[in-house]
Amino acid sequence: MRVQLLATLLLLLSLPAHALSIAMVLWRGETAAEAGFRAELTRLGYQTTITTYNADQDRTALATMLRQQMLPKLAEYDYIYTFGTTATAMTKSLVANRKPLIFNVVSDPVGAGFLSEDKAQNSMVAGVSNMVPMALQLANASKHLPTGKRLLLPFNPREQNTLLVADMLLNEAKRYQWQMVTWRMAPDPRRLDNELKRLQQDAKSDIVFLAADSYLLSIAPRLLNALNEASIPTICSAELFVEHGCTVGTISSYERLGKMAAGIIHLHQQGTPLQDIPLQTDPHPKLVLGQLKP
């Protein structure tokens, strides 16, 4: 009996990994989320062939890439993985439910129109949100930052999630006597130096809340350097900001979010319909404290 069990185990171990072909649509290149996604699929026994389409934060380039390169090969892919709201919106519009779409790091997939509250409409889409409850973010921040200050939210007019964040921030900030204001920031690299100087001046007596905005993330090193240089405290909701010196951050691990996205594919491969897989979020966001210059 033991010999038979051992032979069966050896046979299972010798079987080839289950092959998957995945199109990976990225907005700003690979992050820890994609590393976690790849590693988890391998751990789960899948042999994946991944074709990457990187927008490099260029909407026009991404649209051309998707139409000319991805769509002609759509039949070859088992899944499409997308990172972020912008890449997901463009991909979903073009693919139109012809392939299962697994999105990652999208703050508000229902508000963005990717997921329906009627799960019967979600037969070809599922995914992961990086949103940490605003109540938790501000509760943690209030323990380390002074109350009674103005809370300034840099506002990128091209970012769909900003209005969502602003609404949630406005409601929660009142608990800590923080007056919330938005601050329009032009998402133009050519104007960045002037915008950072203006931000240093306008926010010199404030606390700055940095939402997971694609443009703000792309300028994270210079943005945090400017704010820290001016001794302006920050509350951050994305891992990348924390890496560059945010004062207080309650964040989801991108690596963990990537593993969750891989887990969705695994559940689907095992027979669970995508509409029966609820939106995934990090159950254990972590509090990270930085150092503010005196």
mmCIF file of C-alpha atoms in Angstrom:
data_model
loop_
_atom_site.group_PDB
_atom_site.id
_atom_site.type_symbol
_atom_site.label_atom_id
_atom_site.label_comp_id
_atom_site.label_asym_id
_atom_site.label_seq_id
_atom_site.Cartn_x
_atom_site.Cartn_y
_atom_site.Cartn_z
ATOM 1 C CA MET A 1 0.000 0.000 0.000
ATOM 2 C CA ARG A 2 2.817 2.402 0.906
ATOM 3 C CA VAL A 3 4.576 1.582 -2.350
ATOM 4 C CA GLN A 4 1.399 2.348 -4.291
ATOM 5 C CA LEU A 5 0.909 5.672 -2.479
ATOM 6 C CA LEU A 6 4.532 6.612 -3.091
ATOM 7 C CA ALA A 7 4.219 5.762 -6.777
ATOM 8 C CA THR A 8 1.074 7.888 -7.046
ATOM 9 C CA LEU A 9 2.785 10.820 -5.319
ATOM 10 C CA LEU A 10 5.809 10.578 -7.602
ATOM 11 C CA LEU A 11 3.516 10.495 -10.622
ATOM 12 C CA LEU A 12 1.701 13.638 -9.472
ATOM 13 C CA LEU A 13 4.992 15.432 -8.831
ATOM 14 C CA SER A 14 6.248 14.490 -12.282
ATOM 15 C CA LEU A 15 3.189 15.856 -14.087
ATOM 16 C CA PRO A 16 3.862 19.070 -16.017
ATOM 17 C CA ALA A 17 2.583 22.325 -14.540
ATOM 18 C CA HIS A 18 -0.736 23.502 -15.907
ATOM 19 C CA ALA A 19 -0.018 25.961 -18.729
ATOM 20 C CA LEU A 20 -1.593 29.399 -18.861
ATOM 21 C CA SER A 21 -1.154 32.237 -21.322
ATOM 22 C CA ILE A 22 -1.712 35.695 -19.819
ATOM 23 C CA ALA A 23 -1.657 39.193 -21.288
ATOM 24 C CA MET A 24 -0.339 41.626 -18.663
ATOM 25 C CA VAL A 25 -1.398 45.250 -19.232
ATOM 26 C CA LEU A 26 0.560 47.689 -17.065
ATOM 27 C CA TRP A 27 0.317 51.434 -16.588
ATOM 28 C CA ARG A 28 3.773 52.241 -15.175
ATOM 29 C CA GLY A 29 5.872 49.116 -15.581
ATOM 30 C CA GLU A 30 6.187 46.126 -13.299
ATOM 31 C CA THR A 31 5.759 46.549 -9.557
ATOM 32 C CA ALA A 32 5.899 44.255 -6.544
ATOM 33 C CA ALA A 33 2.288 43.328 -7.395
ATOM 34 C CA GLU A 34 3.368 41.635 -10.608
ATOM 35 C CA ALA A 35 6.257 39.892 -8.852
ATOM 36 C CA GLY A 36 3.790 38.505 -6.293
ATOM 37 C CA PHE A 37 1.390 37.499 -9.075
ATOM 38 C CA ARG A 38 4.046 35.558 -10.976
ATOM 39 C CA ALA A 39 5.463 33.901 -7.865
ATOM 40 C CA GLU A 40 2.062 32.799 -6.585
ATOM 41 C CA LEU A 41 1.028 31.293 -9.908
ATOM 42 C CA THR A 42 4.259 29.290 -9.927
ATOM 43 C CA ARG A 43 3.692 28.172 -6.342
ATOM 44 C CA LEU A 44 0.183 27.054 -7.245
ATOM 45 C CA GLY A 45 1.562 24.840 -10.015
ATOM 46 C CA TYR A 46 0.975 26.900 -13.148
ATOM 47 C CA GLN A 47 3.427 27.289 -15.988
ATOM 48 C CA THR A 48 2.628 30.740 -17.292
ATOM 49 C CA THR A 49 3.523 32.492 -20.496
ATOM 50 C CA ILE A 50 3.069 36.209 -19.867
ATOM 51 C CA THR A 51 3.076 38.853 -22.599
ATOM 52 C CA THR A 52 3.548 42.347 -21.158
ATOM 53 C CA TYR A 53 2.030 45.515 -22.599
ATOM 54 C CA ASN A 54 3.465 48.488 -20.699
ATOM 55 C CA ALA A 55 1.818 51.874 -21.209
ATOM 56 C CA ASP A 56 4.661 53.773 -19.562
ATOM 57 C CA GLN A 57 1.930 56.201 -18.442
ATOM 58 C CA ASP A 58 1.009 57.133 -22.009
ATOM 59 C CA ARG A 59 -2.683 56.711 -22.861
ATOM 60 C CA THR A 60 -2.193 57.123 -26.599
ATOM 61 C CA ALA A 61 0.648 54.600 -26.694
ATOM 62 C CA LEU A 62 -1.386 52.117 -24.665
ATOM 63 C CA ALA A 63 -4.437 52.434 -26.913
ATOM 64 C CA THR A 64 -2.285 51.823 -29.993
ATOM 65 C CA MET A 65 -0.505 48.893 -28.335
ATOM 66 C CA LEU A 66 -3.740 47.232 -27.286
ATOM 67 C CA ARG A 67 -5.386 47.608 -30.703
ATOM 68 C CA GLN A 68 -2.398 46.706 -32.842
ATOM 69 C CA GLN A 69 -0.621 44.124 -30.673
ATOM 70 C CA MET A 70 -2.927 42.597 -28.073
ATOM 71 C CA LEU A 71 -6.275 42.388 -29.851
ATOM 72 C CA PRO A 72 -4.929 40.418 -32.855
ATOM 73 C CA LYS A 73 -3.614 37.815 -30.383
ATOM 74 C CA LEU A 74 -6.626 37.826 -28.070
ATOM 75 C CA ALA A 75 -7.576 34.224 -28.850
ATOM 76 C CA GLU A 76 -4.185 33.040 -27.561
ATOM 77 C CA TYR A 77 -4.707 34.315 -24.013
ATOM 78 C CA ASP A 78 -6.478 32.534 -21.176
ATOM 79 C CA TYR A 79 -6.623 35.686 -19.019
ATOM 80 C CA ILE A 80 -5.879 39.384 -19.163
ATOM 81 C CA TYR A 81 -4.264 40.911 -16.062
ATOM 82 C CA THR A 82 -4.422 44.691 -15.681
ATOM 83 C CA PHE A 83 -2.771 47.042 -13.189
ATOM 84 C CA GLY A 84 -4.491 50.245 -12.109
ATOM 85 C CA THR A 85 -7.641 52.110 -13.028
ATOM 86 C CA THR A 86 -6.490 53.650 -16.308
ATOM 87 C CA ALA A 87 -5.079 50.463 -17.834
ATOM 88 C CA THR A 88 -8.102 48.478 -16.676
ATOM 89 C CA ALA A 89 -10.591 50.968 -18.135
ATOM 90 C CA MET A 90 -8.923 51.033 -21.544
ATOM 91 C CA THR A 91 -8.462 47.273 -21.677
ATOM 92 C CA LYS A 92 -11.995 46.442 -20.566
ATOM 93 C CA SER A 93 -13.452 48.809 -23.143
ATOM 94 C CA LEU A 94 -11.517 47.185 -25.990
ATOM 95 C CA VAL A 95 -11.819 43.547 -24.919
ATOM 96 C CA ALA A 96 -15.549 43.829 -24.170
ATOM 97 C CA ASN A 97 -15.952 40.609 -22.164
ATOM 98 C CA ARG A 98 -14.285 38.410 -24.766
ATOM 99 C CA LYS A 99 -11.668 37.208 -22.257
ATOM 100 C CA PRO A 100 -11.599 36.878 -18.458
ATOM 101 C CA LEU A 101 -10.129 40.088 -17.043
ATOM 102 C CA ILE A 102 -8.382 40.105 -13.652
ATOM 103 C CA PHE A 103 -7.696 43.655 -12.455
ATOM 104 C CA ASN A 104 -5.310 44.624 -9.674
ATOM 105 C CA VAL A 105 -4.634 47.775 -7.630
ATOM 106 C CA VAL A 106 -7.917 49.508 -8.488
ATOM 107 C CA SER A 107 -9.270 51.656 -5.661
ATOM 108 C CA ASP A 108 -12.953 51.729 -6.623
ATOM 109 C CA PRO A 109 -13.800 49.124 -9.291
ATOM 110 C CA VAL A 110 -17.560 49.580 -8.836
ATOM 111 C CA GLY A 111 -17.367 53.363 -9.170
ATOM 112 C CA ALA A 112 -15.069 52.988 -12.180
ATOM 113 C CA GLY A 113 -17.564 50.679 -13.856
ATOM 114 C CA PHE A 114 -15.460 47.507 -13.832
ATOM 115 C CA LEU A 115 -17.618 45.580 -11.369
ATOM 116 C CA SER A 116 -21.377 45.656 -11.078
ATOM 117 C CA GLU A 117 -23.246 45.400 -7.795
ATOM 118 C CA ASP A 118 -25.321 42.801 -9.648
ATOM 119 C CA LYS A 119 -22.821 39.951 -9.667
ATOM 120 C CA ALA A 120 -24.561 38.318 -12.626
ATOM 121 C CA GLN A 121 -22.952 41.067 -14.728
ATOM 122 C CA ASN A 122 -19.448 40.070 -13.585
ATOM 123 C CA SER A 123 -19.094 36.765 -15.425
ATOM 124 C CA MET A 124 -15.882 37.869 -17.170
ATOM 125 C CA VAL A 125 -14.242 40.084 -14.551
ATOM 126 C CA ALA A 126 -12.869 39.885 -11.016
ATOM 127 C CA GLY A 127 -10.069 41.559 -9.162
ATOM 128 C CA VAL A 128 -8.276 43.180 -6.268
ATOM 129 C CA SER A 129 -8.609 46.625 -4.698
ATOM 130 C CA ASN A 130 -5.748 48.397 -2.961
ATOM 131 C CA MET A 131 -8.131 50.610 -0.997
ATOM 132 C CA VAL A 132 -7.523 50.763 2.755
ATOM 133 C CA PRO A 133 -10.581 52.014 4.681
ATOM 134 C CA MET A 134 -10.279 55.769 5.127
ATOM 135 C CA ALA A 135 -11.416 55.455 8.744
ATOM 136 C CA LEU A 136 -8.403 53.257 9.484
ATOM 137 C CA GLN A 137 -5.989 55.506 7.585
ATOM 138 C CA LEU A 138 -6.997 58.632 9.490
ATOM 139 C CA ALA A 139 -7.368 56.872 12.840
ATOM 140 C CA ASN A 140 -3.755 55.721 12.560
ATOM 141 C CA ALA A 141 -2.558 59.099 11.289
ATOM 142 C CA SER A 142 -4.298 60.998 14.093
ATOM 143 C CA LYS A 143 -2.173 59.182 16.664
ATOM 144 C CA HIS A 144 0.998 60.625 15.170
ATOM 145 C CA LEU A 145 -0.003 63.980 13.644
ATOM 146 C CA PRO A 146 -1.513 67.121 15.220
ATOM 147 C CA THR A 147 -5.259 67.700 14.974
ATOM 148 C CA GLY A 148 -6.823 71.032 14.065
ATOM 149 C CA LYS A 149 -4.760 71.478 10.894
ATOM 150 C CA ARG A 150 -5.860 71.729 7.303
ATOM 151 C CA LEU A 151 -5.704 68.471 5.333
ATOM 152 C CA LEU A 152 -4.628 69.183 1.756
ATOM 153 C CA LEU A 153 -5.312 66.662 -1.027
ATOM 154 C CA PRO A 154 -3.328 67.177 -4.263
ATOM 155 C CA PHE A 155 -5.876 66.816 -7.050
ATOM 156 C CA ASN A 156 -4.976 65.358 -10.443
ATOM 157 C CA PRO A 157 -7.981 66.203 -12.656
ATOM 158 C CA ARG A 158 -7.294 63.227 -14.932
ATOM 159 C CA GLU A 159 -7.436 60.655 -12.134
ATOM 160 C CA GLN A 160 -10.868 59.030 -11.777
ATOM 161 C CA ASN A 161 -10.247 57.917 -8.198
ATOM 162 C CA THR A 162 -9.482 61.373 -6.844
ATOM 163 C CA LEU A 163 -13.120 62.418 -6.396
ATOM 164 C CA LEU A 164 -13.844 59.175 -4.569
ATOM 165 C CA VAL A 165 -10.924 59.763 -2.206
ATOM 166 C CA ALA A 166 -11.918 63.389 -1.685
ATOM 167 C CA ASP A 167 -15.454 62.422 -0.646
ATOM 168 C CA MET A 168 -14.249 59.778 1.806
ATOM 169 C CA LEU A 169 -11.551 62.069 3.170
ATOM 170 C CA LEU A 170 -14.008 64.927 3.718
ATOM 171 C CA ASN A 171 -16.307 62.728 5.794
ATOM 172 C CA GLU A 172 -13.582 61.228 7.985
ATOM 173 C CA ALA A 173 -11.423 64.353 8.441
ATOM 174 C CA LYS A 174 -14.158 66.018 10.510
ATOM 175 C CA ARG A 175 -13.583 63.472 13.278
ATOM 176 C CA TYR A 176 -10.107 64.921 13.896
ATOM 177 C CA GLN A 177 -10.851 68.632 13.388
ATOM 178 C CA TRP A 178 -9.027 68.513 10.052
ATOM 179 C CA GLN A 179 -10.475 70.797 7.401
ATOM 180 C CA MET A 180 -10.068 69.083 4.030
ATOM 181 C CA VAL A 181 -9.263 71.041 0.863
ATOM 182 C CA THR A 182 -8.338 69.886 -2.625
ATOM 183 C CA TRP A 183 -5.302 71.270 -4.437
ATOM 184 C CA ARG A 184 -5.248 71.053 -8.231
ATOM 185 C CA MET A 185 -1.951 69.756 -9.582
ATOM 186 C CA ALA A 186 -1.215 69.759 -13.309
ATOM 187 C CA PRO A 187 -0.117 66.257 -14.387
ATOM 188 C CA ASP A 188 2.551 67.667 -16.670
ATOM 189 C CA PRO A 189 6.210 66.681 -16.074
ATOM 190 C CA ARG A 190 7.362 69.914 -17.727
ATOM 191 C CA ARG A 191 5.663 71.940 -14.987
ATOM 192 C CA LEU A 192 6.723 69.710 -12.103
ATOM 193 C CA ASP A 193 9.400 71.947 -10.595
ATOM 194 C CA ASN A 194 7.046 74.930 -10.439
ATOM 195 C CA GLU A 195 4.197 72.785 -9.117
ATOM 196 C CA LEU A 196 6.355 71.415 -6.299
ATOM 197 C CA LYS A 197 7.453 74.916 -5.304
ATOM 198 C CA ARG A 198 3.831 76.034 -5.289
ATOM 199 C CA LEU A 199 2.878 73.030 -3.178
ATOM 200 C CA GLN A 200 5.631 73.778 -0.656
ATOM 201 C CA GLN A 201 4.294 77.304 -0.283
ATOM 202 C CA ASP A 202 0.574 76.523 -0.199
ATOM 203 C CA ALA A 203 0.866 73.543 2.175
ATOM 204 C CA LYS A 204 3.468 74.948 4.558
ATOM 205 C CA SER A 205 1.038 74.870 7.511
ATOM 206 C CA ASP A 206 -0.890 71.779 6.407
ATOM 207 C CA ILE A 207 -0.853 68.012 6.410
ATOM 208 C CA VAL A 208 -0.762 66.609 2.865
ATOM 209 C CA PHE A 209 -2.755 63.479 2.035
ATOM 210 C CA LEU A 210 -1.290 61.563 -0.914
ATOM 211 C CA ALA A 211 -3.826 59.278 -2.568
ATOM 212 C CA ALA A 212 -2.855 56.375 -4.835
ATOM 213 C CA ASP A 213 -2.954 58.576 -7.925
ATOM 214 C CA SER A 214 -1.028 57.285 -10.937
ATOM 215 C CA TYR A 215 0.677 60.594 -11.683
ATOM 216 C CA LEU A 216 1.577 61.273 -8.057
ATOM 217 C CA LEU A 217 3.025 57.784 -7.780
ATOM 218 C CA SER A 218 5.116 58.370 -10.891
ATOM 219 C CA ILE A 219 6.725 61.434 -9.267
ATOM 220 C CA ALA A 220 6.902 59.957 -5.762
ATOM 221 C CA PRO A 221 10.651 60.497 -5.148
ATOM 222 C CA ARG A 222 10.591 64.204 -6.078
ATOM 223 C CA LEU A 223 7.197 64.823 -4.492
ATOM 224 C CA LEU A 224 8.157 63.378 -1.100
ATOM 225 C CA ASN A 225 11.557 65.035 -1.226
ATOM 226 C CA ALA A 226 9.904 68.436 -1.746
ATOM 227 C CA LEU A 227 7.397 67.910 1.060
ATOM 228 C CA ASN A 228 9.968 66.563 3.507
ATOM 229 C CA GLU A 229 12.391 69.365 2.637
ATOM 230 C CA ALA A 230 9.692 71.827 3.688
ATOM 231 C CA SER A 231 8.894 69.784 6.841
ATOM 232 C CA ILE A 232 5.333 69.200 5.641
ATOM 233 C CA PRO A 233 3.831 66.052 7.231
ATOM 234 C CA THR A 234 2.189 63.526 4.929
ATOM 235 C CA ILE A 235 -0.404 60.777 5.110
ATOM 236 C CA CYS A 236 0.061 58.227 2.356
ATOM 237 C CA SER A 237 -2.103 55.407 1.073
ATOM 238 C CA ALA A 238 0.333 53.635 -1.263
ATOM 239 C CA GLU A 239 3.440 51.571 -0.638
ATOM 240 C CA LEU A 240 5.599 53.542 -3.063
ATOM 241 C CA PHE A 241 5.072 56.797 -1.145
ATOM 242 C CA VAL A 242 6.180 55.116 2.065
ATOM 243 C CA GLU A 243 9.382 53.958 0.391
ATOM 244 C CA HIS A 244 10.265 57.595 -0.299
ATOM 245 C CA GLY A 245 9.710 59.005 3.174
ATOM 246 C CA CYS A 246 6.025 59.473 3.917
ATOM 247 C CA THR A 247 5.323 60.496 7.531
ATOM 248 C CA VAL A 248 2.426 58.090 8.193
ATOM 249 C CA GLY A 249 1.081 55.405 5.889
ATOM 250 C CA THR A 250 -1.465 52.633 6.274
ATOM 251 C CA ILE A 251 -0.941 50.565 3.175
ATOM 252 C CA SER A 252 -1.715 47.347 1.391
ATOM 253 C CA SER A 253 1.264 45.259 0.359
ATOM 254 C CA TYR A 254 1.506 45.244 -3.450
ATOM 255 C CA GLU A 255 3.125 41.811 -3.296
ATOM 256 C CA ARG A 256 0.154 40.476 -1.304
ATOM 257 C CA LEU A 257 -2.292 42.079 -3.747
ATOM 258 C CA GLY A 258 -0.506 40.349 -6.623
ATOM 259 C CA LYS A 259 -0.795 37.007 -4.857
ATOM 260 C CA MET A 260 -4.515 37.637 -4.362
ATOM 261 C CA ALA A 261 -4.920 38.241 -8.103
ATOM 262 C CA ALA A 262 -3.191 34.918 -8.770
ATOM 263 C CA GLY A 263 -5.522 33.312 -6.241
ATOM 264 C CA ILE A 264 -8.516 34.499 -8.262
ATOM 265 C CA ILE A 265 -7.184 32.700 -11.336
ATOM 266 C CA HIS A 266 -6.602 29.568 -9.259
ATOM 267 C CA LEU A 267 -10.185 29.608 -7.956
ATOM 268 C CA HIS A 268 -11.477 30.114 -11.483
ATOM 269 C CA GLN A 269 -9.354 27.254 -12.802
ATOM 270 C CA GLN A 270 -10.806 25.046 -10.090
ATOM 271 C CA GLY A 271 -14.323 25.800 -11.295
ATOM 272 C CA THR A 272 -15.508 28.854 -9.343
ATOM 273 C CA PRO A 273 -17.250 31.338 -11.696
ATOM 274 C CA LEU A 274 -15.669 34.789 -11.654
ATOM 275 C CA GLN A 275 -18.941 36.382 -10.565
ATOM 276 C CA ASP A 276 -18.844 34.243 -7.423
ATOM 277 C CA ILE A 277 -15.386 35.521 -6.445
ATOM 278 C CA PRO A 278 -15.833 38.690 -4.343
ATOM 279 C CA LEU A 279 -13.629 41.741 -4.672
ATOM 280 C CA GLN A 280 -10.365 40.998 -2.877
ATOM 281 C CA THR A 281 -8.718 43.429 -0.439
ATOM 282 C CA ASP A 282 -5.719 43.167 1.856
ATOM 283 C CA PRO A 283 -7.100 41.993 5.212
ATOM 284 C CA HIS A 284 -4.045 43.198 7.102
ATOM 285 C CA PRO A 285 -2.916 46.651 5.898
ATOM 286 C CA LYS A 286 0.158 47.791 7.788
ATOM 287 C CA LEU A 287 0.981 51.036 9.550
ATOM 288 C CA VAL A 288 4.365 52.468 8.568
ATOM 289 C CA LEU A 289 5.947 55.525 10.192
ATOM 290 C CA GLY A 290 8.604 57.663 8.557
ATOM 291 C CA GLN A 291 10.771 60.456 9.836
ATOM 292 C CA LEU A 292 9.808 64.109 9.447
ATOM 293 C CA LYS A 293 12.599 66.683 9.373
ATOM 294 C CA PRO A 294 12.447 69.088 12.335
#
